[in-house]
Short mmCIF file of C-alpha atoms in Angstrom, two decimals:
data_model
loop_
_atom_site.label_atom_id
_atom_site.label_comp_id
_atom_site.label_asym_id
_atom_site.label_seq_id
_atom_site.Cartn_x
_atom_site.Cartn_y
_atom_site.Cartn_z
CA MET A 217 -1.07 25.69 17.57
CA PRO A 218 -0.74 22.95 14.93
CA GLY A 219 -0.84 19.38 16.12
CA ASP A 220 -0.28 18.45 19.75
CA ALA A 221 2.21 20.68 21.57
CA VAL A 222 3.35 17.92 23.92
CA VAL A 223 3.95 15.40 21.13
CA LEU A 224 5.68 18.01 19.01
CA ARG A 225 7.99 18.92 21.88
CA ASN A 226 8.73 15.25 22.61
CA THR A 227 9.40 14.50 18.94
CA ARG A 228 11.84 17.37 18.64
CA SER A 229 13.51 16.36 21.90
CA ILE A 230 13.96 12.76 20.74
CA LEU A 231 15.46 13.80 17.42
CA GLU A 232 17.81 16.25 19.14
CA LYS A 233 18.90 13.64 21.68
CA TYR A 234 19.93 11.24 18.91
CA GLY A 235 21.38 13.92 16.66
CA LEU A 236 18.78 13.34 13.95
CA GLN A 237 16.97 15.55 11.49
CA PRO A 238 13.84 14.62 9.49
CA LYS A 239 14.94 13.30 6.09
CA LYS A 240 12.92 14.69 3.23
CA ALA A 241 14.34 12.05 0.88
CA LEU A 242 12.69 9.35 3.02
CA GLY A 243 9.39 11.20 3.31
CA GLN A 244 9.78 11.67 7.06
CA ASN A 245 6.84 13.69 8.36
CA PHE A 246 6.15 12.62 11.93
CA LEU A 247 2.59 12.51 13.29
CA ILE A 248 2.28 14.86 16.28
CA ASP A 249 -1.40 14.55 17.17
CA ARG A 250 -2.58 11.98 19.71
CA ASN A 251 -6.21 12.33 18.66
CA ILE A 252 -5.40 11.34 15.07
CA ARG A 253 -3.15 8.55 16.35
CA ASP A 254 -5.98 7.14 18.47
CA LYS A 255 -8.49 7.41 15.61
CA ILE A 256 -6.14 5.39 13.39
CA VAL A 257 -5.71 2.65 15.98
CA ASP A 258 -9.44 2.62 16.75
CA ALA A 259 -10.19 2.22 13.03
CA ALA A 260 -8.07 -0.93 12.95
CA ALA A 261 -10.06 -2.40 15.87
CA ILE A 262 -6.86 -3.65 17.50
CA THR A 263 -7.34 -6.32 20.19
CA GLY A 264 -5.01 -8.25 22.47
CA GLU A 265 -5.04 -11.12 19.97
CA ASP A 266 -3.74 -9.12 17.02
CA VAL A 267 -0.32 -9.08 15.41
CA VAL A 268 0.28 -5.75 13.67
CA LEU A 269 2.73 -4.83 10.93
CA GLU A 270 3.68 -1.15 11.01
CA ILE A 271 5.67 0.41 8.18
CA GLY A 272 7.68 3.57 8.76
CA PRO A 273 7.14 3.97 12.52
CA GLY A 274 9.33 7.06 12.79
CA VAL A 275 9.96 7.92 16.45
CA GLY A 276 7.22 5.53 17.58
CA THR A 277 4.24 7.80 18.28
CA LEU A 278 1.80 5.41 16.62
CA THR A 279 3.81 2.34 17.60
CA GLU A 280 3.42 3.03 21.33
CA GLU A 281 -0.36 2.95 21.12
CA LEU A 282 -0.36 -0.12 18.88
CA ALA A 283 1.87 -1.92 21.39
CA ARG A 284 -0.51 -1.05 24.23
CA ARG A 285 -3.41 -2.74 22.46
CA ALA A 286 -1.95 -5.52 20.29
CA SER A 287 -0.33 -8.82 21.16
CA ARG A 288 2.71 -8.02 19.04
CA VAL A 289 3.90 -5.25 16.72
CA ILE A 290 6.46 -5.74 13.95
CA ALA A 291 7.74 -2.27 13.07
CA VAL A 292 9.74 -1.98 9.84
CA GLU A 293 11.96 1.11 9.62
CA LEU A 294 14.44 1.96 6.87
CA ASP A 295 16.32 4.73 8.72
CA GLY A 296 19.05 3.28 10.93
CA GLY A 297 19.01 6.33 13.21
CA LEU A 298 15.31 5.90 13.92
CA VAL A 299 15.83 2.17 14.46
CA ARG A 300 18.09 3.07 17.41
CA VAL A 301 15.40 5.40 18.76
CA LEU A 302 12.69 2.75 18.49
CA ARG A 303 14.75 -0.01 20.09
CA ASP A 304 15.61 2.25 23.00
CA ARG A 305 12.07 3.52 23.55
CA LEU A 306 9.83 0.52 22.93
CA PRO A 307 9.44 -2.70 24.97
CA PRO A 308 11.12 -5.54 23.03
CA GLU A 309 8.66 -8.09 24.39
CA ARG A 310 5.84 -6.25 22.59
CA VAL A 311 7.59 -4.62 19.63
CA ALA A 312 10.04 -6.17 17.17
CA VAL A 313 11.88 -3.38 15.36
CA VAL A 314 13.13 -4.54 11.96
CA GLU A 315 15.62 -2.42 10.04
CA GLY A 316 15.06 -2.63 6.30
CA ASP A 317 13.11 -1.70 3.20
CA VAL A 318 9.65 -3.28 3.26
CA LEU A 319 9.84 -3.69 -0.52
CA ALA A 320 12.94 -5.85 -0.20
CA LEU A 321 12.03 -7.86 2.90
CA ASP A 322 10.76 -11.43 2.72
CA LEU A 323 7.44 -10.90 4.49
CA PRO A 324 6.56 -14.61 4.91
CA SER A 325 9.90 -15.26 6.60
CA LEU A 326 9.67 -12.10 8.69
CA LEU A 327 6.13 -12.70 9.94
CA GLY A 328 6.11 -16.49 9.96
CA GLU A 329 3.06 -18.70 9.80
CA GLY A 330 -0.08 -18.16 11.79
CA SER A 331 -3.04 -15.84 12.04
CA PRO A 332 -3.75 -13.02 9.61
CA ILE A 333 -1.90 -9.75 10.15
CA LYS A 334 -3.30 -6.25 10.50
CA ILE A 335 -1.32 -3.51 8.78
CA VAL A 336 -1.32 -0.02 10.27
CA ALA A 337 0.96 2.65 8.87
CA ASN A 338 1.65 6.29 8.13
CA LEU A 339 3.16 5.54 4.73
CA PRO A 340 5.96 7.73 3.36
CA TYR A 341 4.65 9.79 0.45
CA TYR A 342 7.53 9.08 -1.91
CA ILE A 343 6.99 5.33 -2.07
CA THR A 344 3.32 4.84 -1.17
CA SER A 345 2.11 3.11 -4.34
CA PRO A 346 4.88 0.46 -4.55
CA ILE A 347 4.28 -0.44 -0.90
CA ILE A 348 0.54 -0.82 -1.42
CA PHE A 349 1.05 -2.97 -4.54
CA ARG A 350 3.41 -5.19 -2.54
CA LEU A 351 1.06 -5.58 0.40
CA LEU A 352 -1.98 -6.30 -1.76
CA GLU A 353 -0.27 -9.33 -3.29
CA TRP A 354 0.67 -10.73 0.13
CA PRO A 355 -2.14 -13.10 1.18
CA ARG A 356 -2.01 -12.92 4.99
CA TRP A 357 -3.34 -9.45 5.73
CA GLU A 358 -6.84 -9.10 7.16
CA MET A 359 -7.08 -5.31 7.32
CA MET A 360 -5.04 -2.27 6.35
CA VAL A 361 -5.48 1.13 7.94
CA ILE A 362 -3.06 3.46 6.22
CA MET A 363 -2.47 7.18 6.19
CA VAL A 364 -1.55 8.45 2.75
CA GLN A 365 -1.42 11.67 0.78
CA GLY A 366 -4.95 12.93 0.11
CA GLU A 367 -4.56 12.56 -3.65
CA VAL A 368 -3.46 8.94 -3.24
CA ALA A 369 -6.49 8.25 -1.05
CA ASP A 370 -8.73 9.52 -3.84
CA ARG A 371 -6.98 7.17 -6.27
CA LEU A 372 -7.44 4.21 -3.94
CA VAL A 373 -11.23 4.54 -4.05
CA ALA A 374 -11.67 5.90 -7.61
CA GLY A 375 -13.92 4.17 -10.12
CA PRO A 376 -13.44 3.58 -13.88
CA GLY A 377 -13.75 6.64 -16.08
CA THR A 378 -12.96 9.12 -13.31
CA LYS A 379 -9.95 11.42 -13.37
CA ALA A 380 -8.34 9.73 -10.37
CA TYR A 381 -8.76 6.16 -11.71
CA GLY A 382 -5.51 4.44 -12.53
CA SER A 383 -3.49 1.26 -12.04
CA LEU A 384 -3.54 1.63 -8.25
CA SER A 385 -7.34 2.07 -8.25
CA ALA A 386 -7.91 -1.03 -10.38
CA ALA A 387 -5.45 -3.18 -8.43
CA VAL A 388 -6.95 -2.18 -5.10
CA ALA A 389 -10.49 -2.87 -6.32
CA LEU A 390 -9.49 -6.39 -7.39
CA HIS A 391 -7.89 -7.19 -4.05
CA ALA A 392 -9.89 -5.19 -1.53
CA ARG A 393 -12.75 -2.94 -0.59
CA ALA A 394 -11.40 0.50 0.26
CA GLU A 395 -12.97 3.48 2.00
CA ILE A 396 -11.67 6.86 3.08
CA LEU A 397 -12.33 7.15 6.81
CA PHE A 398 -11.29 10.75 7.45
CA ARG A 399 -9.10 13.54 6.16
CA VAL A 400 -6.02 14.73 8.05
CA SER A 401 -4.63 18.26 7.99
CA ARG A 402 -0.99 18.81 7.08
CA ARG A 403 -0.75 20.78 10.34
CA VAL A 404 -0.56 17.63 12.48
CA PHE A 405 2.85 16.61 11.13
CA TYR A 406 6.40 17.65 11.89
CA PRO A 407 7.85 18.89 9.65
CA GLN A 408 4.68 20.10 7.95
CA PRO A 409 4.27 18.63 4.43
CA GLN A 410 2.90 20.55 1.46
CA VAL A 411 -0.31 18.51 1.21
CA ASP A 412 -3.05 17.11 3.43
CA SER A 413 -3.49 13.41 4.11
CA ALA A 414 -6.30 10.91 4.56
CA VAL A 415 -6.75 7.64 6.41
CA VAL A 416 -8.00 4.73 4.32
CA ARG A 417 -9.19 1.31 5.44
CA LEU A 418 -8.86 -1.71 3.15
CA LEU A 419 -10.54 -5.06 3.73
CA PRO A 420 -9.58 -8.03 1.53
CA ARG A 421 -12.09 -9.36 -0.95
CA ARG A 422 -13.06 -12.96 -0.26
CA ASP A 423 -15.33 -13.39 -3.26
CA LEU A 424 -12.57 -13.90 -5.85
CA GLU A 425 -11.06 -17.35 -5.48
CA VAL A 426 -8.39 -16.76 -8.13
CA ASP A 427 -4.72 -15.82 -8.26
CA LEU A 428 -4.69 -12.08 -8.89
CA GLN A 429 -1.03 -11.82 -9.89
CA GLY A 430 -1.89 -12.20 -13.58
CA PRO A 431 -4.63 -9.54 -13.64
CA SER A 432 -2.28 -7.24 -11.75
CA LEU A 433 0.27 -7.59 -14.56
CA LEU A 434 -2.44 -6.73 -17.07
CA ILE A 435 -3.32 -3.62 -15.09
CA ARG A 436 0.28 -2.43 -14.99
CA ALA A 437 0.67 -2.96 -18.72
CA ALA A 438 -2.60 -1.23 -19.60
CA PHE A 439 -1.90 1.85 -17.49
CA GLY A 440 1.83 1.96 -18.11
CA GLN A 441 1.23 3.58 -21.50
CA ARG A 442 -2.05 5.40 -20.99
CA ARG A 443 -2.13 7.01 -24.43
CA LYS A 444 -1.93 3.67 -26.18
CA THR A 445 -4.89 1.49 -27.00
CA LEU A 446 -5.20 -1.75 -25.06
CA ALA A 447 -4.09 -3.74 -28.09
CA ASN A 448 -0.87 -1.75 -28.42
CA ALA A 449 -0.13 -1.57 -24.69
CA LEU A 450 -0.70 -5.27 -24.04
CA ALA A 451 1.11 -6.42 -27.19
CA ALA A 452 4.21 -4.64 -25.87
CA ALA A 453 4.07 -6.32 -22.44
CA PRO A 454 7.16 -8.50 -21.76
CA TRP A 455 5.08 -11.44 -20.56
CA ASN A 456 2.93 -11.49 -23.73
CA PRO A 457 4.42 -13.49 -26.66
CA LEU A 458 1.40 -12.83 -28.87
CA SER A 459 1.47 -10.48 -31.83
CA LYS A 460 -0.69 -7.38 -31.88
CA GLU A 461 -3.20 -9.16 -34.12
CA GLU A 462 -3.35 -12.16 -31.78
CA THR A 463 -3.70 -9.83 -28.78
CA GLU A 464 -6.62 -8.10 -30.49
CA LYS A 465 -8.33 -11.47 -30.91
CA VAL A 466 -7.94 -12.20 -27.20
CA LEU A 467 -9.45 -8.81 -26.35
CA LEU A 468 -12.39 -9.41 -28.66
CA ALA A 469 -12.93 -12.89 -27.21
CA ALA A 470 -13.14 -11.28 -23.77
CA GLY A 471 -15.74 -8.84 -25.06
CA ILE A 472 -13.40 -5.83 -25.00
CA ASP A 473 -12.83 -3.43 -27.89
CA PRO A 474 -9.06 -3.44 -28.69
CA LEU A 475 -9.22 0.33 -29.30
CA ARG A 476 -10.28 1.07 -25.72
CA ARG A 477 -7.78 2.37 -23.18
CA GLY A 478 -6.98 0.98 -19.77
CA GLU A 479 -8.74 3.70 -17.79
CA SER A 480 -12.10 2.66 -19.29
CA LEU A 481 -11.92 -0.92 -17.96
CA ARG A 482 -13.48 -2.08 -14.71
CA PRO A 483 -11.37 -4.30 -12.43
CA GLU A 484 -13.58 -7.26 -13.38
CA ASP A 485 -12.75 -6.64 -17.04
CA PHE A 486 -9.06 -7.18 -16.29
CA LEU A 487 -9.90 -10.43 -14.51
CA ARG A 488 -11.98 -11.69 -17.44
CA LEU A 489 -9.30 -10.64 -19.91
CA TRP A 490 -6.59 -12.50 -18.00
CA MET A 491 -8.70 -15.64 -18.01
CA GLU A 492 -8.95 -15.34 -21.79
CA PHE A 493 -5.17 -14.95 -22.07
CA GLN A 494 -4.80 -18.10 -19.96
CA ARG A 495 -7.26 -19.97 -22.17
CA VAL A 496 -5.08 -19.17 -25.18
CA GLY A 497 -2.29 -20.82 -23.25
CA LYS A 498 0.71 -18.93 -24.61
CA ILE A 499 1.39 -16.55 -21.75
CA GLN A 500 4.92 -16.53 -20.39
CA ASP A 501 5.51 -17.68 -16.82
CA VAL A 502 4.69 -14.64 -14.66
CA ALA A 503 6.54 -15.86 -11.58
CA GLY A 504 8.86 -13.17 -10.32
CA ARG A 505 7.49 -10.54 -12.73
CA LYS A 506 5.50 -8.50 -10.21
CA GLY A 507 7.62 -5.45 -10.79
CA GLU A 508 7.07 -5.32 -14.55
#
């Protein structure tokens, strides 16, 4: 039998009690295997001192175990129906259930000041990459253990020149060290998705004492038009007031051939290139342009 029969039965019972159905549009595939749940929590090395941010808690299968081990869990759920389930089922003194879109929430205000936060989540497939980009640029996380679609996991750890390498790969490599911990069968979810998953652990890099927002913009621009050369792609970026010819000069000054494409650059190349753009001193203010 796929998954864990007890958890599957409980999940179905909870949904039926509240008159809910899994919403495909929100990527709702609920984990129904306690062994996988425990492996995820173990991988995050949760202790009684930890504050944990969970994204997309669903009916609370993972949340319950996090709450047993952590000091506090902040669970962010977009679905109002599931918010009711979570608030009824989970102890409020250990779990704060927040209704909202993690991409729209003010994380500093939500989580306050204090110790670094661990992030543990079964991320919805349909919005995985935007969530990861958002979390990477938030400075207070000390570890992420996330379950994602298997293909996304491969992209998270891919190197330059490989088929899976893209903007997400380069951005992750600048901000963190990522490793795939284990693969997860589609059979341990309800409803069963069309693809398998994987659990990935990310640890923040401490060796780069620079603001990575600028290099992240470069990465988005370079990969946003993969068929274009770097000179053409970067010259078209909204934050870049330089002409194509001036952009080519910046690339050459950074030791990068303007005819190369983004997928051939290492993460460190993007960092060096951004420093050269800054040296030129004509870059538009990038504040508030993270989504470009």
